[in-house]
Amino acid sequence: MGHVHHDHEQHHHHHGSGGVGAAFWLNLIFTVLEFAGGLFTNSVAIMSDALHDLGDSAALGFSWIMEKLSRKGSSDKLTFGYRRFSVLGALFSSLVLVSGSVFIITEAVQRILHPEEVMPEGMLPLAILGVGVNLVAAIRLKKEGGDHLNQRVIMLHLLEDVLGWIAVLIVSIVLFFADIPVLDPVLSLVITLFVLTRVFPRLMESLRVFLQYSPGNLELDQIRGTIRESSGVSEVHDTHLWSMDGRDHIFSAHVVLKENMNLAEVEKIKQDIKKKLESLGINHSTIEFEPLGTVCKSCRE
């Protein structure tokens, strides 16, 4: 019996990019205000955040472009479409967050060792504005829905900014009543370390997608066992599992049949396997059927 090859039509997920664009423009405009405010108040928290936000603006702008590209359909050169471009945006944004955090930690440690006076009068209104702007951007992005990798990394950018400005707000209020300038870099250091603990998992997730690791929530042994449970299936081999963008997963395998069957019988088995794979979260599968006793020359296992 000849091989029956199945190419399941891929599912397209279109994510809006308006929230990412709004986050980019709000961040860029506010960065200019931060530089002016940081110089005026002599606050390391504000100046560090301004420099960090400049990198954030570049990362958000790049992510915005990648997000728009990821919505394009497939082509002869990119047969799975452009969805992985959103992962590229997530990877770049994660690297910017890590490098920016390292810079903030360096500056904060220097200010802890050598505290400098800051101006709470200028910090307070800038902090209120900073919290407001980043909350608006975060809410706009959240309303778009979706939970793909690029969006989660962008939300980390906004989370870091919101927490950073809350810290500046707290510091400015305390400094009205007590002269504790070291509080400014200490809070910056604490918040940066907190955000880093959330950035690294996103960075590693982006790298795993690019390196075509199997999705962390799926096990090949479980998938093979599920397919073997289908009536008429003898063995499963040459299995491959990877993810397009951290959410849309792709699977291929060779399935050995217990006996020779007609096309209608094979189609029934195929639909049964397809249904089981979709229940596991695999929305694109390619199954090649083989009769019992066939020598598979392309097998890897």
XYZ file of C-alpha atoms in Angstrom:
301
model
C 0.000 0.000 0.000
C 1.310 3.488 -0.838
C 1.927 6.128 1.799
C -0.910 8.459 2.718
C 0.419 11.894 3.568
C -1.638 14.379 5.545
C -1.004 18.124 5.670
C -3.368 19.669 8.168
C -4.284 23.266 7.313
C -2.546 25.529 9.759
C -4.546 27.746 12.060
C -3.865 31.466 11.836
C -4.029 33.624 14.913
C -4.209 37.332 14.238
C -3.134 39.522 17.081
C -3.780 43.236 17.099
C -0.700 45.431 17.130
C -2.416 48.684 18.131
C -1.652 48.192 21.826
C 2.023 47.561 21.086
C 2.123 50.699 18.939
C 0.468 52.744 21.680
C 2.972 51.435 24.223
C 5.828 52.414 21.895
C 4.689 56.008 21.342
C 3.783 56.612 24.982
C 7.138 55.207 26.073
C 9.118 57.265 23.572
C 7.394 60.559 24.405
C 7.720 59.959 28.126
C 11.412 59.071 27.776
C 12.113 62.634 26.603
C 10.300 63.995 29.665
C 12.250 61.603 31.891
C 15.625 62.836 30.708
C 14.626 66.412 31.494
C 13.117 65.430 34.842
C 16.079 63.289 35.840
C 18.538 66.086 35.179
C 16.350 68.552 37.079
C 15.858 66.349 40.167
C 19.282 64.634 40.175
C 17.471 61.303 40.728
C 19.341 58.154 39.734
C 16.025 56.296 39.646
C 14.651 58.722 37.063
C 17.821 59.028 34.966
C 18.396 55.280 34.997
C 14.799 54.695 34.040
C 15.094 57.279 31.263
C 18.096 55.522 29.740
C 16.394 52.198 30.243
C 13.213 53.527 28.643
C 15.215 54.676 25.635
C 16.191 51.045 25.138
C 12.602 50.056 25.877
C 11.395 52.384 23.137
C 13.733 50.745 20.643
C 12.621 47.299 21.814
C 8.930 48.224 21.696
C 9.338 49.748 18.249
C 11.057 46.620 16.974
C 8.426 44.414 18.640
C 5.682 46.512 17.060
C 7.145 45.961 13.587
C 7.637 42.244 14.247
C 4.087 41.958 15.588
C 2.662 43.506 12.422
C 4.786 41.232 10.245
C 3.683 38.155 12.202
C 0.116 38.724 11.018
C 1.050 38.091 7.382
C 0.083 34.793 5.813
C 2.312 32.113 4.359
C 4.345 32.427 1.179
C 6.584 30.233 -0.972
C 9.580 31.366 1.097
C 7.865 31.289 4.500
C 5.488 28.374 4.189
C 4.394 28.562 7.830
C 3.802 32.304 7.594
C 5.466 35.111 9.531
C 4.333 34.168 13.027
C 7.861 33.494 14.265
C 8.699 37.175 13.696
C 6.772 37.909 16.905
C 9.170 35.584 18.748
C 12.083 37.542 17.305
C 10.521 40.659 18.808
C 10.156 38.901 22.166
C 13.792 37.755 22.090
C 15.085 41.240 21.285
C 12.889 42.854 23.955
C 14.042 40.334 26.562
C 17.693 41.059 25.782
C 17.040 44.807 26.070
C 15.356 44.282 29.442
C 18.294 42.236 30.720
C 20.942 44.686 29.493
C 18.959 47.664 30.809
C 18.535 45.984 34.170
C 22.272 45.359 34.419
C 22.858 49.061 33.772
C 20.353 50.094 36.457
C 21.901 47.688 38.993
C 25.364 49.142 38.304
C 24.146 52.721 38.730
C 22.087 51.896 41.826
C 25.008 50.180 43.577
C 27.226 53.205 42.928
C 24.587 55.518 44.410
C 24.132 53.251 47.437
C 27.878 53.458 48.103
C 27.942 57.202 47.383
C 24.469 58.696 48.046
C 23.569 61.996 46.388
C 20.841 64.502 47.209
C 17.718 64.428 45.054
C 14.782 66.815 44.632
C 11.479 65.293 45.772
C 9.568 68.356 44.525
C 10.372 67.404 40.947
C 10.225 63.646 41.479
C 6.651 63.570 42.774
C 4.776 64.977 39.736
C 7.007 63.058 37.311
C 6.355 59.832 39.229
C 2.579 60.355 39.126
C 2.789 60.984 35.387
C 5.046 57.942 34.920
C 2.663 55.588 36.732
C -0.279 56.956 34.755
C 1.347 56.735 31.318
C 2.576 53.168 31.778
C -0.726 52.017 33.278
C -2.563 53.401 30.249
C -0.184 51.532 27.923
C -0.556 48.301 29.924
C -4.357 48.516 29.990
C -4.468 49.221 26.251
C -2.290 46.191 25.563
C -4.291 43.986 27.932
C -7.586 44.905 26.247
C -6.305 43.511 22.955
C -6.304 40.053 24.487
C -3.964 37.267 23.485
C -1.171 35.664 25.425
C 1.588 35.142 22.888
C 5.238 35.403 23.834
C 5.911 38.848 22.371
C 2.981 40.369 24.248
C 4.067 38.802 27.536
C 7.547 40.311 27.195
C 6.099 43.735 26.356
C 3.927 43.495 29.457
C 7.121 42.874 31.456
C 8.527 46.129 30.075
C 5.431 47.968 31.228
C 5.382 46.169 34.589
C 8.953 47.208 35.239
C 8.151 50.813 34.353
C 5.028 50.928 36.522
C 6.863 49.441 39.516
C 9.829 51.733 38.917
C 7.655 54.826 38.997
C 5.772 53.611 42.044
C 9.181 53.358 43.722
C 10.028 56.920 42.676
C 6.656 58.060 44.002
C 7.282 56.401 47.366
C 10.805 57.824 47.577
C 9.653 61.361 46.749
C 6.959 61.265 49.441
C 9.375 59.898 52.079
C 12.000 62.519 51.202
C 9.524 65.292 52.017
C 9.675 64.125 55.642
C 13.076 62.452 56.015
C 16.485 62.944 54.419
C 17.191 59.388 53.208
C 18.649 59.811 49.688
C 19.938 56.199 49.681
C 16.305 55.060 49.500
C 16.185 56.094 45.841
C 18.835 53.625 44.531
C 17.844 50.900 47.025
C 14.288 50.734 45.702
C 15.549 50.837 42.128
C 17.795 47.870 42.865
C 15.027 45.831 44.522
C 12.550 46.398 41.686
C 15.121 45.638 38.990
C 16.048 42.339 40.621
C 12.351 41.503 40.947
C 11.745 42.108 37.240
C 14.859 40.145 36.230
C 13.432 37.032 37.889
C 10.545 37.281 35.414
C 12.548 38.286 32.349
C 14.885 35.282 32.312
C 12.093 32.699 31.899
C 10.725 34.676 28.904
C 14.215 34.958 27.420
C 14.803 31.215 27.771
C 11.361 30.495 26.324
C 12.166 32.629 23.267
C 15.462 30.811 22.768
C 13.773 27.419 23.071
C 11.275 28.356 20.369
C 14.064 29.455 18.021
C 16.069 26.312 18.700
C 12.942 24.214 18.005
C 12.729 22.636 21.435
C 9.603 20.624 22.112
C 7.003 22.757 23.942
C 7.502 22.463 27.673
C 3.904 21.429 28.354
C 4.004 18.471 25.950
C 5.847 15.146 26.161
C 6.645 13.066 23.075
C 6.198 9.797 24.989
C 2.691 10.862 25.958
C 1.879 11.814 22.358
C 3.218 8.535 20.991
C 1.196 6.620 23.556
C -1.942 8.568 22.646
C -1.504 7.744 18.949
C -0.871 4.054 19.691
C -4.248 3.920 21.399
C -5.947 4.558 18.050
C -7.539 1.491 16.480
C -5.438 -0.024 13.709
C -2.150 1.575 14.812
C 0.810 -0.726 15.448
C 3.721 1.671 16.020
C 4.737 5.340 15.898
C 8.220 6.575 15.010
C 10.167 9.425 13.407
C 8.276 11.893 15.595
C 9.041 15.608 15.553
C 7.508 18.294 17.771
C 8.246 22.010 17.843
C 6.529 25.360 18.247
C 6.088 28.226 15.825
C 5.666 31.032 18.339
C 5.347 29.483 21.790
C 1.657 28.790 21.314
C 1.059 27.197 17.903
C 2.642 23.733 17.959
C 3.600 21.500 15.038
C 3.936 17.726 14.989
C 4.939 15.119 12.409
C 5.260 11.335 12.648
C 5.280 8.034 10.800
C 2.428 5.743 11.878
C 2.650 2.014 11.167
C -0.686 0.283 10.506
C -1.466 -3.189 11.823
C -2.795 -4.377 8.465
C -3.461 -3.251 4.904
C -6.446 -0.925 4.715
C -8.336 0.978 2.075
C -8.216 4.763 1.903
C -11.507 5.218 3.759
C -10.234 3.187 6.717
C -6.944 5.076 6.770
C -8.825 8.386 6.647
C -10.867 7.341 9.692
C -7.686 6.587 11.654
C -6.183 9.861 10.519
C -9.165 11.859 11.781
C -9.052 10.019 15.102
C -5.353 10.835 15.538
C -5.942 14.440 14.474
C -8.678 14.867 17.082
C -6.449 13.453 19.821
C -3.539 15.704 18.856
C -5.735 18.793 18.846
C -6.936 17.910 22.348
C -3.271 18.056 23.415
C -2.840 21.530 21.899
C -1.204 20.546 18.594
C -2.923 22.462 15.810
C -0.754 21.475 12.848
C 0.109 17.827 12.245
C 1.562 15.827 9.384
C 1.097 12.059 9.565
C 2.672 9.564 7.161
C 1.143 6.095 7.241
C 3.146 2.910 6.605
C 2.017 -0.713 6.244
C 3.336 -3.240 8.751
C 6.805 -4.524 7.812
C 7.817 -1.437 5.814
C 11.486 -0.455 6.183
C 11.570 3.260 6.951
C 14.704 4.748 5.381
C 14.153 8.267 6.722
C 13.563 7.335 10.357
C 15.612 8.938 13.087
C 14.594 6.518 15.865
